[in-house]
Tab-separated table of C-alpha atoms and ligand atoms in Angstrom:
chain	number	residue	atom	x	y	z
X	1	MET	CA	7.515	-4.648	14.318
X	2	SER	CA	6.763	-4.949	10.871
X	3	THR	CA	6.024	-1.938	9.152
X	4	GLN	CA	3.850	-3.515	6.450
X	5	LEU	CA	1.435	-4.482	9.373
X	6	GLN	CA	1.703	-1.206	11.516
X	7	ASN	CA	-2.036	0.201	11.975
X	8	ARG	CA	-3.256	-2.222	9.277
X	9	ASN	CA	-6.783	-3.359	9.676
X	10	ILE	CA	-6.997	-6.982	8.984
X	11	ILE	CA	-9.930	-9.120	9.520
X	12	LEU	CA	-9.175	-12.815	10.436
X	13	GLY	CA	-11.859	-15.011	9.398
X	14	VAL	CA	-12.025	-18.373	11.238
X	15	SER	CA	-14.143	-21.292	9.710
X	16	GLY	CA	-14.827	-24.713	11.698
X	17	GLY	CA	-11.829	-26.808	10.821
X	18	ILE	CA	-9.515	-28.448	13.528
X	19	ALA	CA	-6.765	-25.830	12.365
X	20	ALA	CA	-9.075	-23.289	14.082
X	21	TYR	CA	-6.593	-23.533	16.970
X	22	LYS	CA	-3.635	-22.397	14.883
X	23	ALA	CA	-5.422	-19.236	14.185
X	24	CYS	CA	-4.844	-18.175	17.610
X	25	ALA	CA	-1.109	-18.318	16.947
X	26	LEU	CA	-1.521	-16.373	13.726
X	27	CYS	CA	-3.848	-13.635	15.415
X	28	ARG	CA	-1.369	-13.119	17.937
X	29	LEU	CA	1.527	-12.739	15.577
X	30	LEU	CA	-0.410	-10.140	13.716
X	31	VAL	CA	-1.404	-8.104	16.791
X	32	THR	CA	2.210	-8.292	18.207
X	33	HIS	CA	3.483	-6.735	14.840
X	34	GLY	CA	1.290	-3.719	15.052
X	35	ALA	CA	-2.009	-4.965	13.043
X	36	LYS	CA	-5.376	-4.289	14.265
X	37	VAL	CA	-7.176	-7.511	14.024
X	38	LYS	CA	-10.958	-8.179	14.025
X	39	VAL	CA	-11.896	-11.854	14.186
X	40	VAL	CA	-15.179	-13.172	12.417
X	41	MET	CA	-15.760	-16.847	13.176
X	42	THR	CA	-18.360	-19.188	11.789
X	43	LYS	CA	-20.785	-20.884	14.117
X	44	ALA	CA	-18.741	-24.241	13.627
X	45	ALA	CA	-15.435	-22.499	14.494
X	46	THR	CA	-17.054	-21.210	17.723
X	47	GLN	CA	-17.679	-24.809	18.833
X	48	LEU	CA	-13.807	-25.544	18.352
X	49	VAL	CA	-12.276	-22.364	19.970
X	50	ALA	CA	-14.248	-20.145	22.143
X	51	PRO	CA	-14.503	-16.437	20.747
X	52	ALA	CA	-13.328	-15.142	24.206
X	53	THR	CA	-9.721	-16.627	23.353
X	54	PHE	CA	-9.643	-14.412	19.961
X	55	ALA	CA	-11.218	-11.403	22.025
X	56	ALA	CA	-8.277	-11.700	24.363
X	57	LEU	CA	-5.943	-12.090	21.827
X	58	SER	CA	-7.080	-9.324	19.560
X	59	GLY	CA	-8.471	-6.849	22.097
X	60	GLU	CA	-11.381	-6.644	19.993
X	61	LYS	CA	-14.923	-7.973	19.856
X	62	VAL	CA	-15.304	-11.204	18.246
X	63	HIS	CA	-18.031	-11.219	15.277
X	64	ALA	CA	-19.875	-14.528	14.951
X	65	ASP	CA	-23.422	-13.559	14.412
X	66	LEU	CA	-24.842	-11.801	11.425
X	67	PHE	CA	-27.298	-9.830	13.699
X	68	ASP	CA	-24.658	-9.205	16.733
X	69	SER	CA	-24.836	-5.342	16.339
X	70	PRO	CA	-28.203	-3.932	15.817
X	71	GLU	CA	-26.913	-0.582	15.848
X	72	GLU	CA	-24.230	-1.084	12.817
X	73	ILE	CA	-24.211	-3.532	9.909
X	74	SER	CA	-21.075	-5.058	10.807
X	75	HIS	CA	-20.646	-7.378	7.918
X	76	ILE	CA	-20.723	-4.237	5.720
X	77	THR	CA	-18.469	-1.930	7.989
X	78	LEU	CA	-15.891	-4.535	8.739
X	79	GLY	CA	-15.111	-5.217	5.041
X	80	ALA	CA	-15.228	-1.584	4.307
X	81	HIS	CA	-12.262	-0.228	6.431
X	82	ALA	CA	-10.259	-3.487	6.339
X	83	ASP	CA	-6.794	-3.831	4.442
X	84	LEU	CA	-7.036	-7.510	4.138
X	85	LEU	CA	-9.193	-10.432	4.875
X	86	VAL	CA	-7.662	-13.673	5.661
X	87	ILE	CA	-9.699	-16.747	5.970
X	88	ALA	CA	-7.588	-19.340	7.963
X	89	PRO	CA	-8.532	-22.047	8.160
X	90	SER	CA	-11.025	-22.089	5.309
X	91	THR	CA	-13.054	-25.450	5.343
X	92	ALA	CA	-14.565	-26.841	2.055
X	93	ASN	CA	-17.890	-25.276	3.182
X	94	THR	CA	-16.782	-21.980	3.574
X	95	ILE	CA	-14.933	-22.082	0.312
X	96	ALA	CA	-18.113	-23.300	-1.393
X	97	LYS	CA	-20.117	-20.398	-0.050
X	98	LEU	CA	-17.508	-18.009	-1.140
X	99	ALA	CA	-17.491	-19.431	-4.763
X	100	ALA	CA	-21.392	-19.424	-4.616
X	101	GLY	CA	-21.638	-15.714	-3.444
X	102	LEU	CA	-23.768	-17.062	-0.279
X	103	ALA	CA	-24.105	-14.538	2.453
X	104	ASP	CA	-25.781	-16.529	5.284
X	105	ASP	CA	-23.480	-16.171	8.092
X	106	MET	CA	-21.138	-13.209	9.115
X	107	LEU	CA	-18.031	-14.704	7.664
X	108	SER	CA	-19.436	-15.313	4.214
X	109	ALA	CA	-21.308	-12.037	4.420
X	110	THR	CA	-18.470	-10.274	5.455
X	111	ALA	CA	-16.159	-11.670	2.404
X	112	LEU	CA	-19.043	-10.836	0.184
X	113	ALA	CA	-19.104	-7.263	1.250
X	114	ALA	CA	-15.354	-6.685	1.581
X	115	ALA	CA	-13.555	-4.174	-0.712
X	116	CYS	CA	-9.972	-5.598	0.295
X	117	PRO	CA	-7.868	-8.283	-0.935
X	118	ILE	CA	-8.707	-11.539	0.324
X	119	VAL	CA	-6.374	-14.542	1.283
X	120	VAL	CA	-8.064	-18.092	1.541
X	121	VAL	CA	-6.130	-20.806	3.602
X	122	PRO	CA	-7.662	-24.000	2.924
X	123	ALA	CA	-7.499	-26.725	5.654
X	124	MET	CA	-9.432	-30.100	5.269
X	125	ASN	CA	-9.227	-33.750	4.829
X	126	THR	CA	-7.068	-34.578	1.397
X	127	ARG	CA	-9.949	-36.196	-0.338
X	128	MET	CA	-12.296	-33.086	0.420
X	129	TYR	CA	-9.473	-30.896	-0.778
X	130	HIS	CA	-9.098	-32.902	-3.946
X	131	ASN	CA	-12.571	-33.377	-4.746
X	132	ALA	CA	-13.750	-31.769	-8.079
X	133	ALA	CA	-16.136	-29.602	-6.370
X	134	THR	CA	-13.569	-27.894	-3.967
X	135	GLN	CA	-11.138	-27.613	-6.853
X	136	ASP	CA	-13.648	-25.866	-9.027
X	137	ASN	CA	-14.487	-23.633	-6.135
X	138	ILE	CA	-10.733	-22.817	-5.682
X	139	ALA	CA	-10.521	-22.225	-9.200
X	140	THR	CA	-13.312	-19.714	-9.281
X	141	LEU	CA	-12.122	-17.671	-6.156
X	142	ILE	CA	-8.504	-17.543	-7.923
X	143	ARG	CA	-10.281	-16.303	-11.139
X	144	ARG	CA	-12.077	-13.690	-9.053
X	145	GLY	CA	-8.585	-12.390	-7.757
X	146	ILE	CA	-8.643	-14.271	-4.328
X	147	TYR	CA	-5.145	-15.305	-3.272
X	148	VAL	CA	-5.665	-19.070	-2.285
X	149	LEU	CA	-2.578	-20.653	-0.339
X	150	LYS	CA	-1.747	-24.322	-1.067
X	151	PRO	CA	-2.288	-26.448	1.865
X	152	ALA	CA	0.604	-28.408	3.388
X	153	GLN	CA	1.146	-32.328	3.195
X	154	GLY	CA	1.056	-34.292	6.304
X	155	ASP	CA	-0.763	-35.872	9.060
X	156	LEU	CA	-4.319	-34.857	9.112
X	157	ALA	CA	-6.843	-34.363	12.203
X	158	CYS	CA	-8.833	-37.255	10.850
X	159	GLY	CA	-5.999	-39.773	11.267
X	160	GLU	CA	-5.237	-39.746	7.349
X	161	GLU	CA	-2.177	-38.301	5.642
X	162	GLY	CA	-1.953	-36.232	2.675
X	163	GLU	CA	-2.507	-32.689	1.188
X	164	GLY	CA	-4.901	-30.606	3.402
X	165	ARG	CA	-2.931	-29.258	6.533
X	166	MET	CA	-3.176	-25.732	7.264
X	167	PRO	CA	0.352	-24.199	6.486
X	168	GLU	CA	2.071	-22.968	9.852
X	169	PRO	CA	0.899	-19.431	11.379
X	170	GLU	CA	4.404	-18.244	10.766
X	171	ASP	CA	4.168	-19.187	6.903
X	172	ILE	CA	0.871	-17.372	6.551
X	173	PHE	CA	2.013	-14.384	8.687
X	174	GLU	CA	5.038	-13.982	6.043
X	175	PHE	CA	2.843	-14.278	3.259
X	176	ILE	CA	0.632	-11.519	4.671
X	177	CYS	CA	3.536	-9.316	5.248
X	178	ALA	CA	4.492	-9.810	1.757
X	179	LEU	CA	0.964	-8.962	0.390
X	180	LEU	CA	0.955	-5.723	2.676
X	181	GLY	CA	4.353	-4.694	1.592
X	182	HIS	CA	4.563	-1.282	0.270
X	183	PRO	CA	4.771	-1.402	-3.602
X	184	ARG	CA	8.357	0.072	-2.877
X	185	LEU	CA	9.540	-3.151	-1.800
X	186	GLY	CA	8.811	-4.215	-5.391
X	187	TYR	CA	11.402	-1.740	-6.625
X	188	ASP	CA	10.805	0.092	-9.593
X	189	GLY	CA	7.355	0.836	-8.653
X	190	ARG	CA	5.959	-2.663	-9.289
X	191	THR	CA	3.860	-4.155	-7.001
X	192	LEU	CA	4.993	-7.193	-5.002
X	193	LEU	CA	2.787	-9.832	-6.049
X	194	PRO	CA	1.434	-11.078	-9.288
X	195	PRO	CA	-2.279	-11.847	-9.663
X	196	PRO	CA	-3.255	-15.119	-8.462
X	197	THR	CA	-3.327	-17.553	-11.040
X	198	ALA	CA	-3.152	-20.908	-8.977
X	199	PRO	CA	-2.901	-22.021	-5.502
X	200	LEU	CA	0.116	-20.259	-4.067
X	201	GLU	CA	3.100	-22.211	-2.522
X	202	ILE	CA	4.037	-20.777	0.764
X	203	GLY	CA	7.193	-19.234	0.951
X	204	GLN	CA	7.971	-15.601	-0.083
X	205	THR	CA	10.574	-16.558	-2.553
X	206	LYS	CA	8.254	-18.465	-4.656
X	207	LEU	CA	5.747	-15.713	-4.220
X	208	LEU	CA	7.594	-12.675	-5.100
X	209	PRO	CA	9.122	-11.575	-8.387
X	210	ARG	CA	12.830	-12.686	-7.524
X	211	ALA	CA	13.914	-9.556	-5.698
X	212	PHE	CA	17.743	-9.013	-4.945
X	213	GLY	CA	18.452	-10.938	-1.800
X	214	ALA	CA	15.745	-13.408	-2.293
X	215	GLY	CA	16.908	-16.887	-1.548
X	216	SER	CA	20.245	-15.617	-0.494
X	217	LYS	CA	22.238	-16.013	2.840
X	218	ILE	CA	22.601	-13.248	5.092
X	219	LEU	CA	24.428	-12.951	8.556
X	220	ILE	CA	23.656	-10.164	10.733
X	221	THR	CA	25.411	-9.295	14.090
X	222	ALA	CA	23.055	-7.181	16.552
X	223	GLY	CA	22.913	-5.752	20.215
X	224	PRO	CA	25.729	-5.227	22.551
X	225	THR	CA	28.443	-7.642	23.825
X	226	VAL	CA	28.978	-8.184	27.570
X	227	GLU	CA	32.347	-8.595	29.095
X	228	ALA	CA	32.540	-10.042	32.450
X	229	LEU	CA	34.724	-8.184	35.145
X	230	ASP	CA	33.875	-10.539	37.896
X	231	PRO	CA	30.536	-12.598	38.833
X	232	VAL	CA	28.431	-9.842	39.230
X	233	ARG	CA	30.008	-6.910	37.056
X	234	PHE	CA	30.527	-6.278	33.338
X	235	LEU	CA	31.517	-3.918	30.719
X	236	SER	CA	28.834	-3.157	27.999
X	237	ASN	CA	26.910	-0.389	26.154
X	238	ARG	CA	23.350	0.777	25.611
X	239	SER	CA	22.740	-1.045	22.195
X	240	SER	CA	19.056	-2.387	22.269
X	241	GLY	CA	19.499	-4.460	19.060
X	242	LYS	CA	16.511	-2.603	17.527
X	243	MET	CA	18.520	-1.461	14.328
X	244	GLY	CA	19.910	-5.201	13.932
X	245	TYR	CA	16.747	-6.866	14.531
X	246	ALA	CA	14.927	-4.357	12.123
X	247	LEU	CA	17.493	-5.419	9.333
X	248	ALA	CA	16.986	-9.158	9.881
X	249	ALA	CA	13.013	-8.699	9.706
X	250	ALA	CA	13.685	-6.677	6.344
X	251	ALA	CA	15.981	-9.152	4.908
X	252	ARG	CA	13.869	-12.063	5.840
X	253	GLU	CA	10.768	-10.407	4.361
X	254	ARG	CA	12.377	-10.142	0.902
X	255	GLY	CA	13.204	-13.983	1.107
X	256	ALA	CA	16.752	-14.081	2.352
X	257	GLU	CA	17.833	-16.732	4.537
X	258	VAL	CA	18.855	-14.801	7.802
X	259	VAL	CA	21.192	-15.721	10.727
X	260	LEU	CA	21.035	-13.007	13.398
X	261	ILE	CA	23.901	-13.448	15.884
X	262	SER	CA	22.799	-11.216	18.767
X	263	GLY	CA	24.077	-10.039	22.235
X	264	PRO	CA	21.595	-9.926	25.136
X	265	VAL	CA	18.548	-7.954	23.961
X	266	ALA	CA	14.875	-7.801	24.891
X	267	GLU	CA	13.732	-7.717	21.166
X	268	LEU	CA	11.556	-10.541	19.730
X	269	THR	CA	13.200	-12.620	16.914
X	270	PRO	CA	11.585	-11.874	13.702
X	271	PRO	CA	9.562	-14.534	12.448
X	272	GLY	CA	11.696	-16.943	9.954
X	273	VAL	CA	14.923	-15.557	11.439
X	274	THR	CA	17.676	-18.109	13.041
X	275	ARG	CA	18.836	-16.584	15.995
X	276	VAL	CA	22.142	-17.221	17.735
X	277	ASP	CA	22.449	-15.850	21.226
X	278	VAL	CA	26.023	-14.850	22.550
X	279	LYS	CA	27.384	-12.666	25.156
X	280	THR	CA	31.191	-11.995	24.703
X	281	ALA	CA	32.759	-10.620	21.484
X	282	GLN	CA	34.805	-13.964	21.423
X	283	GLU	CA	31.547	-15.811	21.515
X	284	MET	CA	30.223	-13.624	18.496
X	285	LEU	CA	33.458	-14.133	16.661
X	286	GLN	CA	32.975	-17.931	16.783
X	287	ALA	CA	29.447	-17.748	16.105
X	288	VAL	CA	30.127	-15.497	13.132
X	289	GLU	CA	32.805	-17.936	11.818
X	290	SER	CA	30.631	-20.955	12.291
X	291	TYR	CA	27.856	-19.550	10.360
X	292	LEU	CA	29.878	-18.000	7.629
X	293	PRO	CA	30.207	-20.740	5.027
X	294	GLY	CA	27.815	-20.407	1.995
X	295	THR	CA	26.914	-16.592	3.344
X	296	GLN	CA	26.676	-14.115	0.656
X	297	ILE	CA	26.250	-10.926	2.957
X	298	VAL	CA	27.480	-10.031	6.644
X	299	ILE	CA	26.366	-6.743	8.263
X	300	GLY	CA	28.014	-5.820	11.469
X	301	CYS	CA	25.271	-3.737	13.348
X	302	ALA	CA	26.315	-5.142	16.762
X	303	ALA	CA	28.123	-2.841	19.332
X	304	VAL	CA	30.902	-4.818	20.117
X	305	SER	CA	32.882	-4.369	23.065
X	306	ASP	CA	36.646	-3.199	22.024
X	307	TYR	CA	38.070	-4.239	25.332
X	308	ARG	CA	37.594	-7.034	27.658
X	309	ALA	CA	39.107	-7.760	31.161
X	310	ALA	CA	42.500	-9.198	30.926
X	311	GLN	CA	41.484	-11.519	33.694
X	312	ILE	CA	38.015	-12.244	34.973
X	313	SER	CA	38.055	-12.143	38.714
X	314	SER	CA	36.692	-15.396	40.074
X	315	GLU	CA	35.590	-13.356	43.418
X	316	LYS	CA	33.524	-10.237	43.431
X	317	ILE	CA	36.083	-7.250	43.430
X	318	SER	CA	35.907	-5.610	46.667
X	319	LYS	CA	36.102	-2.222	47.400
X	320	GLY	CA	39.660	-1.548	48.486
X	321	SER	CA	41.145	1.423	50.720
X	322	GLU	CA	42.460	3.340	47.533
X	323	ASP	CA	40.264	5.964	45.818
X	324	GLU	CA	41.088	4.681	42.241
X	325	LEU	CA	40.736	1.180	40.781
X	326	THR	CA	42.745	0.263	37.707
X	327	LEU	CA	41.220	-2.278	35.167
X	328	HIS	CA	43.483	-4.021	33.134
X	329	LEU	CA	41.767	-4.549	29.727
X	330	ILE	CA	42.783	-6.146	26.469
X	331	LYS	CA	41.756	-5.670	22.791
X	332	ASN	CA	38.812	-7.946	21.628
X	333	PRO	CA	39.051	-9.247	18.179
X	334	ASP	CA	37.552	-7.275	15.492
X	335	ILE	CA	34.798	-9.505	13.989
X	336	ILE	CA	33.664	-7.421	10.894
X	337	ALA	CA	37.301	-6.677	10.162
X	338	ALA	CA	37.979	-10.450	10.083
X	339	VAL	CA	35.290	-10.977	7.684
X	340	GLY	CA	36.115	-8.076	5.520
X	341	ARG	CA	39.805	-9.190	5.237
X	342	ARG	CA	38.998	-12.717	4.111
X	343	GLU	CA	40.800	-13.706	0.792
X	344	SER	CA	38.532	-16.763	-0.289
X	345	GLU	CA	34.858	-16.903	-0.060
X	346	ARG	CA	34.539	-13.380	1.045
X	347	PRO	CA	30.899	-12.193	1.472
X	348	TYR	CA	29.892	-8.645	0.800
X	349	THR	CA	30.834	-6.924	4.185
X	350	VAL	CA	28.927	-4.211	5.758
X	351	GLY	CA	29.936	-2.272	9.006
X	352	PHE	CA	28.102	0.359	11.071
X	353	ALA	CA	30.016	3.284	12.415
X	354	ALA	CA	28.636	4.624	15.616
X	355	GLU	CA	30.322	8.163	16.212
X	356	THR	CA	29.768	11.115	18.393
X	357	GLN	CA	31.824	13.539	16.352
X	358	PHE	CA	33.968	13.446	12.859
X	359	GLY	CA	31.413	11.002	11.560
X	360	PRO	CA	32.264	10.930	7.834
X	361	GLU	CA	35.949	10.751	8.601
X	362	HIS	CA	35.909	8.244	11.238
X	363	ALA	CA	33.370	6.159	9.035
X	364	ARG	CA	35.783	6.185	5.964
X	365	LEU	CA	38.632	5.266	8.181
X	366	LYS	CA	36.813	2.408	9.445
X	367	LEU	CA	35.740	1.115	6.130
X	368	GLU	CA	39.363	1.178	4.879
X	369	GLN	CA	40.977	-0.217	7.995
X	370	LYS	CA	38.100	-3.039	8.339
X	371	HIS	CA	38.347	-3.678	4.449
X	372	LEU	CA	34.417	-3.015	4.269
X	373	ASP	CA	32.380	-2.775	1.092
X	374	LEU	CA	30.001	-0.443	2.811
X	375	ILE	CA	29.739	1.374	6.063
X	376	VAL	CA	26.398	2.790	7.689
X	377	LEU	CA	27.331	5.724	9.928
X	378	ASN	CA	25.016	6.733	12.578
X	379	ASP	CA	25.215	9.590	15.208
X	380	VAL	CA	25.023	7.797	18.567
X	381	SER	CA	24.890	11.251	20.528
X	382	ALA	CA	21.614	12.416	18.787
X	383	GLU	CA	18.249	13.063	20.872
X	384	ASP	CA	16.072	10.164	20.186
X	385	SER	CA	17.972	8.691	17.196
X	386	GLY	CA	20.738	6.225	17.003
X	387	ILE	CA	21.431	3.984	20.036
X	388	GLU	CA	18.466	2.639	22.038
X	389	SER	CA	16.184	4.683	20.201
X	390	ASP	CA	13.180	3.306	17.801
X	391	PHE	CA	14.622	6.005	15.252
X	392	ASN	CA	17.587	6.347	13.217
X	393	GLU	CA	19.316	8.675	10.651
X	394	VAL	CA	22.127	7.251	8.508
X	395	THR	CA	24.659	8.185	5.870
X	396	VAL	CA	26.068	5.222	3.812
X	397	PHE	CA	29.490	5.303	2.393
X	398	ASP	CA	31.499	3.054	-0.115
X	399	ALA	CA	35.196	3.382	-1.137
X	400	GLN	CA	34.213	6.101	-3.682
X	401	GLY	CA	32.285	8.292	-1.097
X	402	GLU	CA	28.786	9.047	0.195
X	403	VAL	CA	26.403	6.435	-1.354
X	404	ALA	CA	23.159	7.684	0.391
X	405	HIS	CA	21.550	9.806	3.459
X	406	LEU	CA	18.509	8.408	4.949
X	407	SER	CA	16.814	11.125	6.918
X	408	LYS	CA	15.332	10.337	10.212
X	409	GLN	CA	12.696	7.600	10.230
X	410	SER	CA	11.877	4.578	12.455
X	411	LYS	CA	14.556	2.003	12.482
X	412	ARG	CA	12.260	-0.413	10.547
X	413	VAL	CA	12.017	1.906	7.675
X	414	ILE	CA	15.612	2.716	7.575
X	415	ALA	CA	16.193	-1.074	7.629
X	416	ASP	CA	14.107	-1.436	4.616
X	417	GLN	CA	15.949	1.094	2.575
X	418	LEU	CA	19.205	-0.193	3.823
X	419	ILE	CA	18.534	-3.704	2.976
X	420	GLU	CA	17.365	-2.723	-0.655
X	421	LEU	CA	20.610	-0.880	-1.050
X	422	ILE	CA	22.757	-3.527	0.306
X	423	PHE	CA	21.113	-6.437	-1.544
X	424	ARG	CA	21.446	-4.381	-4.907
X	425	ALA	CA	25.209	-3.457	-4.330
X	426	ALA	CA	25.922	-7.035	-3.083
X	427	ALA	CA	24.197	-8.529	-6.248
X	428	LEU	CA	26.691	-5.996	-8.477
X	429	TYR	CA	29.719	-7.236	-6.427
X	430	ARG	CA	28.885	-10.732	-7.095
X	431	ASN	CA	28.495	-10.025	-10.607
X	432	GLN	CA	31.720	-8.521	-10.835
X	433	GLY	CA	33.444	-11.026	-8.927
S	501	PMT	O1	21.068	-1.481	18.979
S	501	PMT	P1	20.357	-0.326	18.854
S	501	PMT	O2	20.030	0.369	19.994
S	501	PMT	O3	19.461	-0.303	17.769
S	501	PMT	O4	21.579	0.724	18.101
S	501	PMT	C1	22.053	0.450	16.903
S	501	PMT	C2	23.690	0.917	16.896
S	501	PMT	C3	23.856	2.295	17.015
S	501	PMT	C4	24.269	-0.033	18.001
S	501	PMT	C5	23.899	0.382	15.326
S	501	PMT	O5	23.293	1.047	14.465
S	501	PMT	C6	25.518	0.508	15.354
S	501	PMT	O6	26.127	1.664	14.958
S	501	PMT	N1	26.296	-0.334	15.486
S	501	PMT	C7	27.773	-0.312	15.554
S	501	PMT	C8	28.065	-0.069	16.672
S	501	PMT	C9	29.729	-0.032	16.859
S	501	PMT	O7	30.281	-0.714	17.400
S	501	PMT	O8	30.320	0.744	16.174
S	501	PMT	P2	32.044	1.010	15.927
S	501	PMT	O9	32.196	2.088	15.057
S	501	PMT	O10	32.644	0.946	17.282
S	501	PMT	O11	32.507	-0.188	15.169
S	501	PMT	C10	32.425	-0.254	13.882
S	501	PMT	C11	32.182	-1.762	13.264
S	501	PMT	O12	33.196	-2.746	13.715
S	501	PMT	C12	30.817	-2.195	13.481
S	501	PMT	O13	30.249	-2.668	12.224
S	501	PMT	C13	31.005	-3.061	14.703
S	501	PMT	O14	29.914	-4.169	14.637
S	501	PMT	C14	32.308	-3.715	14.322
S	501	PMT	N2	33.155	-4.305	15.304
S	501	PMT	C15	33.509	-3.357	16.248
S	501	PMT	C16	34.708	-3.758	17.130
S	501	PMT	C17	34.587	-5.038	17.361
S	501	PMT	N3	35.615	-5.590	18.131
S	501	PMT	N4	34.335	-5.880	16.138
S	501	PMT	C18	33.565	-5.391	15.351
S	501	PMT	O15	33.096	-6.229	14.572
């Protein structure tokens, strides 16, 4: 889940363009990442997608009528409590109403009364988009501080081709995450986004002041590996993938290109992240090696099985008459050490140390033995922290000693802080190299 969206109140305005169906996917993305979404539709939009669809996706009543709640003035209350109003799709007609300050339907009235930032996502025929009236209206919105996203190029619903397609829901989602990001993400106390000056290109790297890591290529391993013993049994561990997936989401939200090499877990792939599924340590090593070229940072967050069966039994191992069973195990390759030991094109290499005792000593030893630049120590015997938990508490070491201690917080917050730290350290490493 994205911390930017957790419990944030977002109004999703939907006006009557064919792209209204894509707003369903956007609504779902926002809700699954923790946002509370209230949908406001124009009458034309309700002709294209039934309000019941948005009600089911958002779990909230859909507002399409200015006079739908006589007991409260919804167009005023909605905007007063929202963190963001996103109008996707915005037709030429809706944009014109916003520019003129009209308030003759639920959506335009909500926008006029809104006290929160507004994002307008135009979607229309290319000639309607380029018409001087629409362009003037867009310029007016931008001048008033409204963020307007640039439509995509391609096939349009009217059968023509050109600029006017609504950007994909995942891209709009990323923009929303960036916009709602805590100012800390902008480092040095600066806010993330410049005030709008022109229609904004989709893509966080273009929107943000270039943060450490934006545009860089990062590879993260996550989750457990699973080593078969026979057709039904295996060796594995309790890693849920939550920490590695949170790191992937945090890196992606800062504009990095992220490859996530994952053991079997139940986590959802963060938007915009390339996920490669593997089972065994050998498969994980192979995947890491094949995605390594051009990668600037590797983070080994996976809980890799140190050993695997010397021989996988092709038949189910039966219970014998003996009281004991000896398994013959052999060592798996050490994936992060293979990266750390590289002599050419070596990425900045970060490992994790999952310890139950002598944490700092073991972590430092692993840092040295695996040729790592940084190691993140977490206690995997702690109550409600570390492995499987939604929380973590970590200490980071480099060759000189302790770099940072991050006290117990959600894994997503820990991930944000770790990624900031890693991106900065990796930038220094590259500059020195
Ligand atoms: O997945 P979660 O439930 O969210 O839990 C997160 C976590 C506790 C699994 C994670 O934060 C963590 O600590 N991951 C590393 C677990 C581990 O295997 O630690 P280790 O101390 O055994 O290994 C040290 C480092 O070597 C790790 O970066 C590990 O990925 C790497 N390693 C280990 C063995 C091996 N054969 N290959 C490796 O690359």
